[in-house]
């Protein structure tokens, strides 16, 4: 069925051709709508996040500004425009100015390749609900998130302050580490879709979502997606308890707002990207897609499915933030480099191997399962040969020298504290002086009185 | 698809993307420029100091010759290594069915070649963070 559909689509005109024939006003309309969509989704997301997290913590959340409190983030954003802008003395002004611009500009570009829906008619013009269908659509999203790191690093560096610099370094290391895992998890998707274009990837999922077909890739992508956008539980660059605000500590006013906008737009773009790559994009989910011979896959309906899938991912972000505590940095880097990267590499080799066998070697599924099972069994048996790592015996509680100020077990506690000893010493000295004074003839009557009383006590 | 898509494969295809880029860039520049004009200015020397606890700020990491842990450099190098691997894997993935078994073996050799330095760095403790 999918091949039939694809053949028809090719006969009519390819997606890219239809999009290239868009008149200029339609392109402009799409650009403006996409930009507005990004901004509105950011405002919505901030509120939604605050409300959902509040509910998870048995609070009410923002409920004052506007109906149900939904205008709170808009009010906050407007307020940010009217607060004082502080540029610290140590800042490199040009770079400090440039960093938020880079961050927010690149964040929006990812929207261009997300397919929101199939062919529709807008004011008599047939077009796809997508800005451009590039043959390298997937790379555009990856490139945008990679260039967005420049904004973070430059912003942290240019602030001329220790906390932002540390936050920026962490953020850079984190984003590039998780970008590897993310990129490798995409290889399997591209392998199955045989294309880098986001539209083709959606078309390739007509018979089944890649989330089910390539489940390991999906899991790795979702984890990497959270790491890539610096969100909880991977929000180490902004760990309040360690780094104040991370790379944007020294930013205020609208420059700070731009960083905030970039973070949320990145989340929205990556959620839409995940829905496109793994959840069938704009196509209706299974039971609905069967109704009325695919009626719900035509016209404007797909936009609804796309938004629902995207919002599901965004809710997942919020859910994570409301549930999980923050990772420690070494745990986080270990997860990225020692778990996600090797697993996705092995998965890519496996998938590519199976694919090559099926297309080239005329090998059936049963043989693949048998030999694959044998190979897995062999690997499991081989892992038994790996010597077990010696576990250090830690049943003894370290008494001293563990890094904490613990007193030794054989510590002799003196009868009197150093303070008491010092006081007694001072007292004896005073008495001795007083006696010497009494012996001499120059002692006054007052001191003689005092001395007498002291002697009486003794 | 390549033969049908030739008409739309020119650089003109990227024009809408560039428009979106320009719009968001314009918005960002506008916001950054307008903010100091709209907001109030109340000069205070204390406010311009780096945000830190303590009375005397610590030496500036940027201007004062502070040092960055070498870990970040190592991670950066490893990133470049794997990024190159990714860049080569994408074209293979697109053309996997066309190149068949030969391509798979070639890519496997390539992945093994990348994995050797990775295992070496792992064994040498380059991936430990504490």
XYZ file of C-alpha atoms in Angstrom:
588
model
C 0.000 0.000 0.000
C 2.802 2.346 0.866
C 4.579 1.752 -2.411
C 1.345 2.481 -4.275
C 0.921 5.706 -2.378
C 4.511 6.720 -2.986
C 4.215 5.924 -6.677
C 1.138 8.104 -6.973
C 2.804 10.918 -5.118
C 5.751 10.753 -7.456
C 3.599 10.802 -10.526
C 1.780 13.920 -9.380
C 4.741 15.930 -8.158
C 7.248 15.386 -5.421
C 6.864 17.174 -2.145
C 9.890 19.339 -2.803
C 8.571 20.367 -6.221
C 5.179 21.375 -4.858
C 6.871 23.381 -2.143
C 9.206 25.016 -4.628
C 6.164 26.208 -6.606
C 4.715 28.052 -3.621
C 4.000 31.697 -4.432
C 5.953 34.255 -2.421
C 2.999 35.274 -0.234
C 2.440 31.679 0.814
C 6.106 31.311 1.776
C 5.954 34.507 3.779
C 2.740 33.379 5.464
C 4.313 30.069 6.419
C 7.449 31.758 7.758
C 5.459 34.151 9.919
C 3.111 31.424 11.149
C 6.026 29.167 12.045
C 7.779 31.944 13.935
C 4.592 32.862 15.780
C 4.010 29.198 16.520
C 7.429 29.005 18.169
C 6.814 32.047 20.334
C 3.277 31.021 21.304
C 4.386 27.480 22.103
C 7.103 28.901 24.346
C 4.630 31.051 26.244
C 2.255 28.106 26.490
C 4.989 25.678 27.534
C 6.239 27.856 30.393
C 2.760 28.095 31.829
C 1.911 24.481 31.185
C 5.135 23.359 32.795
C 4.533 25.479 35.881
C 0.980 24.240 36.187
C 1.763 20.566 35.698
C 4.756 20.621 38.039
C 2.593 22.460 40.566
C -0.062 19.749 40.355
C 2.589 17.098 40.787
C 3.676 18.854 43.974
C 0.120 19.406 45.272
C 0.189 23.101 44.547
C -2.068 25.185 42.350
C 0.474 26.958 40.190
C 0.055 30.315 38.478
C -3.649 31.279 38.432
C -3.788 35.087 38.654
C -2.864 36.652 35.326
C -5.438 36.163 32.609
C -7.993 33.344 32.385
C -6.753 30.461 34.523
C -3.353 32.110 34.821
C -2.493 31.310 31.208
C -1.131 34.797 30.495
C 1.431 34.630 33.296
C 4.374 33.873 30.995
C 3.354 36.650 28.588
C 3.288 39.103 31.488
C 6.689 37.859 32.657
C 8.084 38.255 29.167
C 6.778 41.808 28.851
C 8.146 42.636 32.278
C 11.591 41.450 31.210
C 11.584 44.104 28.481
C 11.156 46.832 31.092
C 13.742 45.826 33.659
C 17.226 47.224 33.830
C 19.851 45.587 31.725
C 23.069 44.918 33.548
C 26.263 44.166 31.657
C 28.997 43.217 34.100
C 32.292 45.097 34.080
C 34.330 42.060 33.108
C 32.161 41.190 30.136
C 33.355 41.108 26.559
C 30.592 43.344 25.269
C 30.408 42.309 21.630
C 30.349 38.598 22.295
C 28.037 39.135 25.259
C 25.622 40.834 22.880
C 25.978 38.222 20.151
C 25.464 35.077 22.247
C 21.695 35.301 22.879
C 21.151 36.255 19.240
C 22.924 33.102 18.047
C 21.029 30.940 20.511
C 17.546 32.111 19.646
C 18.115 32.470 15.897
C 19.288 28.907 15.411
C 16.543 27.542 17.643
C 13.801 28.693 15.262
C 15.343 27.367 12.049
C 14.562 23.756 12.960
C 10.865 24.448 12.405
C 11.488 24.878 8.684
C 11.849 21.170 7.964
C 9.127 19.787 10.259
C 6.193 18.459 8.231
C 2.970 19.583 9.915
C 0.600 17.965 7.446
C 0.034 16.554 3.959
C -1.235 18.389 0.916
C -3.830 21.063 1.626
C -5.269 24.012 -0.217
C -4.613 27.486 1.190
C -6.447 30.317 -0.655
C -6.621 28.200 -3.794
C -2.957 27.162 -3.723
C -2.109 23.485 -3.298
C 0.784 23.027 -0.932
C 2.199 20.878 1.816
C 2.080 22.069 5.419
C 5.823 22.368 5.589
C 8.154 25.240 4.848
C 10.806 23.339 2.905
C 11.372 19.674 2.193
C 15.135 19.524 1.923
C 16.925 16.367 0.887
C 18.998 16.899 4.037
C 16.167 17.858 6.394
C 17.419 15.771 9.297
C 20.823 17.410 9.102
C 19.255 20.869 9.340
C 17.812 20.098 12.767
C 21.080 18.572 13.957
C 23.088 21.493 12.585
C 20.842 24.029 14.289
C 21.202 22.407 17.659
C 24.965 22.179 17.137
C 25.319 25.855 16.232
C 23.081 26.754 19.174
C 25.880 25.531 21.454
C 27.958 28.497 20.273
C 25.439 30.818 21.858
C 25.738 29.032 25.178
C 29.538 28.789 25.184
C 30.110 32.351 24.022
C 27.518 33.678 26.463
C 29.172 31.930 29.390
C 32.647 32.948 28.317
C 31.821 36.569 27.580
C 30.182 37.138 30.966
C 33.603 37.339 32.608
C 32.451 35.554 35.700
C 33.261 32.094 37.117
C 29.808 30.535 37.372
C 28.687 31.269 33.813
C 31.998 29.976 32.463
C 31.641 26.691 34.324
C 28.016 26.407 33.242
C 28.958 27.044 29.637
C 31.721 24.438 29.684
C 29.413 21.864 31.186
C 26.717 22.713 28.733
C 29.048 22.415 25.767
C 30.454 19.082 26.920
C 26.942 17.827 27.573
C 25.418 18.894 24.303
C 28.232 17.517 22.159
C 28.274 14.242 24.105
C 24.587 13.666 23.662
C 24.615 14.834 20.099
C 26.716 11.774 19.272
C 24.164 9.437 20.794
C 21.352 11.289 19.077
C 23.046 11.259 15.687
C 23.841 7.558 15.922
C 20.273 6.715 16.903
C 19.087 8.480 13.765
C 21.192 6.277 11.494
C 18.749 3.386 11.953
C 15.812 5.610 11.023
C 17.556 6.867 7.916
C 18.483 3.313 7.023
C 14.839 2.277 7.050
C 13.500 5.393 5.361
C 16.379 5.460 2.829
C 16.213 9.231 2.921
C 17.290 12.226 4.972
C 14.197 14.209 4.087
C 11.698 14.545 6.924
C 8.764 14.222 4.528
C 10.058 10.924 3.150
C 10.642 9.649 6.672
C 6.988 10.299 7.524
C 5.888 8.550 4.322
C 8.076 5.575 5.176
C 6.168 5.055 8.424
C 2.824 4.303 6.814
C 2.999 0.643 7.769
C 4.373 1.099 11.242
C 5.957 3.685 13.463
C 9.712 3.587 13.766
C 9.229 3.863 17.515
C 8.002 0.252 17.496
C 10.185 -1.012 14.671
C 13.381 0.568 15.998
C 12.590 0.692 19.691
C 16.210 0.949 20.968
C 16.839 3.901 18.654
C 13.715 5.559 19.986
C 14.780 5.161 23.613
C 18.272 6.473 22.898
C 16.889 9.389 20.922
C 14.502 10.412 23.694
C 17.243 10.279 26.350
C 19.639 12.183 24.113
C 16.915 14.706 23.306
C 16.531 15.555 26.981
C 20.301 15.788 27.400
C 20.628 17.925 24.298
C 18.139 20.535 25.507
C 19.688 20.768 28.996
C 16.486 19.746 30.723
C 15.922 17.913 33.995
C 17.220 15.386 34.990
C 20.137 16.494 32.820
C 19.966 20.209 33.625
C 23.494 20.302 35.032
C 24.515 23.493 33.210
C 21.857 25.303 35.206
C 22.203 23.387 38.447
C 21.016 26.060 40.861
C 22.643 24.437 43.857
C 26.041 24.396 42.188
C 26.233 27.070 39.522
C 23.527 29.625 40.374
C 21.992 30.011 36.908
C 24.651 28.425 34.729
C 25.715 30.172 31.555
C 23.060 32.882 31.793
C 23.770 33.956 35.374
C 25.012 37.361 34.247
C 22.255 37.939 31.716
C 19.250 40.095 32.430
C 16.383 41.759 30.655
C 15.548 40.675 27.108
C 18.911 39.003 26.590
C 17.959 36.550 29.299
C 14.515 36.219 27.733
C 16.136 35.231 24.433
C 18.079 32.421 26.100
C 14.873 31.279 27.740
C 13.052 31.431 24.427
C 15.819 29.454 22.742
C 15.628 26.703 25.340
C 11.890 26.252 24.960
C 11.867 26.560 21.182
C 14.571 23.897 21.092
C 12.359 21.661 23.179
C 9.401 22.226 20.865
C 11.467 21.619 17.724
C 13.026 18.446 19.077
C 9.629 17.168 20.251
C 8.220 17.734 16.780
C 11.336 16.125 15.325
C 10.909 13.070 17.554
C 7.232 12.799 16.566
C 8.235 13.042 12.887
C 10.991 10.483 13.057
C 9.498 7.922 15.388
C 5.755 8.401 15.866
C 4.674 8.632 12.250
C 4.729 12.429 12.069
C 1.398 13.911 11.113
C -0.266 10.592 10.303
C -3.189 9.515 12.438
C -2.458 6.885 15.083
C -3.614 3.338 14.340
C -7.275 3.012 15.358
C -8.144 6.454 14.013
C -6.281 5.936 10.741
C -8.575 2.989 9.918
C -11.779 5.049 10.185
C -13.439 6.030 6.901
C -10.662 4.730 4.625
C -8.056 7.157 5.909
C -10.326 10.191 6.076
C -8.491 11.474 9.125
C -5.231 11.458 7.191
C -6.452 14.088 4.737
C -6.998 17.811 4.827
C -6.219 19.642 8.051
C -6.745 16.700 10.416
C -3.055 15.622 10.390
C -2.068 18.928 12.016
C -4.067 17.821 15.032
C -2.270 14.461 15.237
C 1.077 16.141 14.844
C 0.344 18.606 17.626
C -0.962 15.848 19.889
C 2.219 13.823 19.390
C 4.398 16.859 19.914
C 2.552 17.827 23.076
C 2.932 14.274 24.335
C 6.704 14.664 24.107
C 6.541 18.082 25.742
C 4.471 16.624 28.557
C 7.121 13.937 28.913
C 9.712 16.682 29.430
C 7.622 18.212 32.200
C 6.911 14.842 33.729
C 10.629 14.084 33.900
C 11.304 17.395 35.536
C 8.580 16.812 38.116
C 9.768 13.299 38.902
C 13.504 12.776 38.663
C 16.287 14.358 40.689
C 19.258 15.830 38.897
C 22.149 13.605 37.855
C 25.648 14.106 39.142
C 27.964 15.301 36.394
C 30.201 12.229 36.299
C 27.167 9.916 36.273
C 25.744 11.943 33.453
C 28.869 11.792 31.296
C 29.199 8.088 32.051
C 25.668 7.478 30.827
C 26.379 9.376 27.632
C 29.782 8.012 26.672
C 29.784 4.552 28.229
C 26.181 3.475 27.731
C 24.397 5.393 25.008
C 27.250 5.649 22.490
C 28.331 1.958 22.545
C 24.738 0.713 22.601
C 23.718 2.843 19.657
C 26.862 1.861 17.730
C 26.151 -1.820 18.253
C 22.515 -1.295 17.313
C 23.463 0.479 14.105
C 25.781 -2.350 13.094
C 23.087 -4.918 13.893
C 20.371 -3.128 11.945
C 22.640 -2.439 8.996
C 23.783 -6.043 8.959
C 20.258 -7.426 8.988
C 19.234 -5.010 6.288
C 22.210 -5.879 4.106
C 21.569 -9.594 4.545
C 17.946 -9.275 3.566
C 18.501 -7.174 0.477
C 21.718 -8.671 -0.789
C 22.183 -12.161 0.528
C 18.691 -13.500 -0.110
C 18.552 -14.568 3.516
C 15.120 -15.029 5.078
C 13.913 -13.814 8.431
C 14.136 -17.249 10.079
C 17.826 -17.648 9.250
C 18.528 -14.167 10.584
C 16.724 -15.002 13.817
C 18.591 -18.325 14.197
C 22.054 -16.961 13.439
C 21.369 -13.739 15.283
C 20.292 -15.731 18.331
C 23.443 -17.813 18.090
C 25.570 -14.671 17.859
C 23.870 -13.109 20.871
C 24.336 -16.335 22.818
C 28.027 -16.346 21.871
C 28.421 -12.760 23.067
C 26.661 -13.564 26.342
C 28.964 -16.562 26.854
C 32.004 -14.428 26.036
C 31.008 -11.846 28.631
C 31.204 -14.622 31.222
C 34.932 -14.836 30.459
C 35.504 -11.223 31.431
C 37.106 -11.260 34.875
C 34.918 -9.810 37.548
C 36.072 -6.570 38.939
C 37.307 -6.822 42.507
C 34.955 -5.110 44.876
C 36.755 -3.374 47.676
C 35.675 -4.434 51.138
C 33.962 -1.419 52.597
C 32.288 -2.923 55.659
C 34.708 -1.104 57.966
C 33.623 2.384 58.734
C 36.625 4.625 58.138
C 37.462 6.329 61.418
C 39.917 8.888 60.177
C 41.363 10.145 56.948
C 38.177 9.597 54.935
C 38.075 13.158 53.809
C 35.704 14.199 56.542
C 36.758 15.640 59.904
C 36.299 12.458 61.952
C 38.215 12.213 65.252
C 40.465 9.153 65.714
C 39.027 6.267 67.761
C 41.852 6.355 70.344
C 41.465 10.036 70.935
C 42.123 10.946 74.580
C 39.652 13.513 75.698
C 41.379 15.849 78.163
C 39.705 16.569 81.496
C 39.767 20.248 80.855
C 39.267 22.044 77.567
C 42.026 24.254 76.149
C 39.905 27.253 77.024
C 39.624 26.206 80.655
C 43.371 25.546 80.776
C 44.122 28.953 79.302
C 41.811 30.633 81.792
C 43.477 28.866 84.717
C 46.896 29.809 83.425
C 45.860 33.430 83.143
C 44.453 33.284 86.668
C 47.717 31.917 88.078
C 49.685 34.585 86.266
C 47.428 37.284 87.635
C 47.875 35.950 91.190
C 51.621 35.788 90.809
C 51.699 39.370 89.632
C 49.404 40.396 92.435
C 51.659 38.705 95.015
C 54.673 40.426 93.558
C 52.753 43.682 93.773
C 51.861 43.079 97.426
C 55.484 42.418 98.244
C 56.489 45.742 96.761
C 55.642 48.963 98.551
C 54.018 50.661 95.594
C 50.765 48.585 95.671
C 47.617 50.579 96.066
C 45.055 49.933 98.766
C 42.407 48.826 96.246
C 44.587 46.091 94.814
C 45.575 45.059 98.298
C 41.889 44.640 99.183
C 41.274 42.492 96.112
C 44.315 40.417 96.818
C 43.140 39.816 100.336
C 39.779 38.544 99.156
C 41.447 36.237 96.616
C 43.646 34.780 99.295
C 40.616 34.147 101.395
C 39.052 32.122 98.600
C 42.166 30.055 98.146
C 13.372 10.454 -6.889
C 16.560 12.232 -8.023
C 15.371 12.662 -11.619
C 12.055 14.203 -10.618
C 13.539 16.401 -7.932
C 16.159 18.073 -10.093
C 13.900 21.036 -10.765
C 13.551 21.693 -7.051
C 17.044 20.795 -5.923
C 18.694 24.136 -6.605
C 19.759 26.497 -3.861
C 16.433 28.275 -4.287
C 14.882 25.490 -2.245
C 16.659 26.870 0.767
C 15.213 30.346 0.354
C 12.233 29.888 2.722
C 14.607 28.509 5.349
C 16.793 31.580 4.966
C 13.698 33.769 5.337
C 12.837 32.066 8.612
C 16.439 32.503 9.716
C 16.333 36.212 8.843
C 13.027 36.702 10.669
C 14.254 35.090 13.857
C 17.584 36.884 13.565
C 15.789 40.199 13.126
C 13.597 39.485 16.127
C 16.626 38.621 18.274
C 18.587 41.702 17.205
C 15.529 43.885 17.759
C 15.021 42.534 21.277
C 18.673 42.911 22.215
C 18.838 46.486 20.916
C 15.530 47.659 22.318
C 16.082 46.349 25.842
C 18.637 48.941 27.032
C 16.563 51.751 25.483
C 13.302 50.753 27.166
C 14.571 49.647 30.553
C 15.591 51.968 33.380
C 19.204 52.765 34.239
C 20.193 52.983 37.876
C 23.960 52.961 38.070
C 25.487 51.093 40.950
C 29.073 49.880 40.986
C 28.145 46.798 43.005
C 25.722 45.603 40.368
C 28.434 45.481 37.718
C 30.600 43.075 39.687
C 30.598 39.406 38.716
C 27.895 37.471 40.509
C 29.643 35.542 43.254
C 29.553 34.946 46.971
C 32.139 36.706 49.061
C 33.352 40.267 49.175
C 36.325 40.072 46.818
C 35.479 38.342 43.523
C 37.754 35.428 42.693
C 40.259 35.947 39.838
C 38.458 36.186 36.538
C 38.464 32.925 34.652
C 38.477 34.740 31.329
C 40.805 37.667 31.768
C 42.816 36.519 34.782
C 44.403 33.473 33.167
C 42.172 30.932 34.899
C 42.430 27.417 33.599
C 39.834 25.102 32.162
C 39.935 21.397 33.102
C 41.515 19.322 30.343
C 38.509 16.953 30.471
C 36.541 19.305 28.297
C 39.270 19.258 25.679
C 39.319 15.455 25.666
C 35.542 15.349 25.298
C 35.790 17.822 22.454
C 38.335 15.667 20.624
C 36.226 12.546 21.111
C 33.216 14.453 19.840
C 35.004 15.371 16.631
C 36.006 11.744 16.150
C 32.454 10.503 16.488
C 30.955 13.369 14.587
C 33.038 12.397 11.597
C 31.828 8.846 12.022
C 28.234 10.078 12.007
C 28.801 12.199 8.934
C 30.041 9.123 7.073
C 27.271 6.885 8.384
C 24.445 9.067 7.056
C 25.283 8.709 3.355
C 25.750 4.996 3.891
C 22.339 4.754 5.579
C 20.652 6.572 2.692
C 22.241 4.293 0.114
C 22.343 1.120 2.219
C 20.083 -0.910 -0.066
C 22.033 0.125 -3.137
C 25.473 -0.787 -1.823
C 24.276 -3.997 -0.140
C 26.654 -6.401 1.577
C 29.821 -4.775 0.265
C 28.811 -1.445 1.776
C 27.929 -3.050 5.061
C 31.337 -4.699 5.369
C 33.090 -1.456 4.457
C 31.093 0.468 7.053
C 31.750 -2.170 9.673
C 35.486 -1.882 9.084
C 35.168 1.879 9.393
C 33.204 1.606 12.649
C 35.787 -0.802 14.065
C 38.551 1.623 13.126
C 36.771 4.360 15.066
C 35.992 2.079 17.979
C 39.627 1.154 18.617
C 40.696 4.638 19.795
C 37.433 4.868 21.703
C 38.183 1.648 23.596
C 41.747 2.868 24.122
C 40.549 6.112 25.643
C 38.045 4.260 27.797
C 40.769 1.894 29.050
C 43.147 4.772 29.742
C 40.502 6.424 31.885
C 39.798 9.295 29.519
C 36.089 8.902 30.128
C 36.289 9.070 33.930
C 35.097 12.320 35.354
C 36.201 12.284 38.991
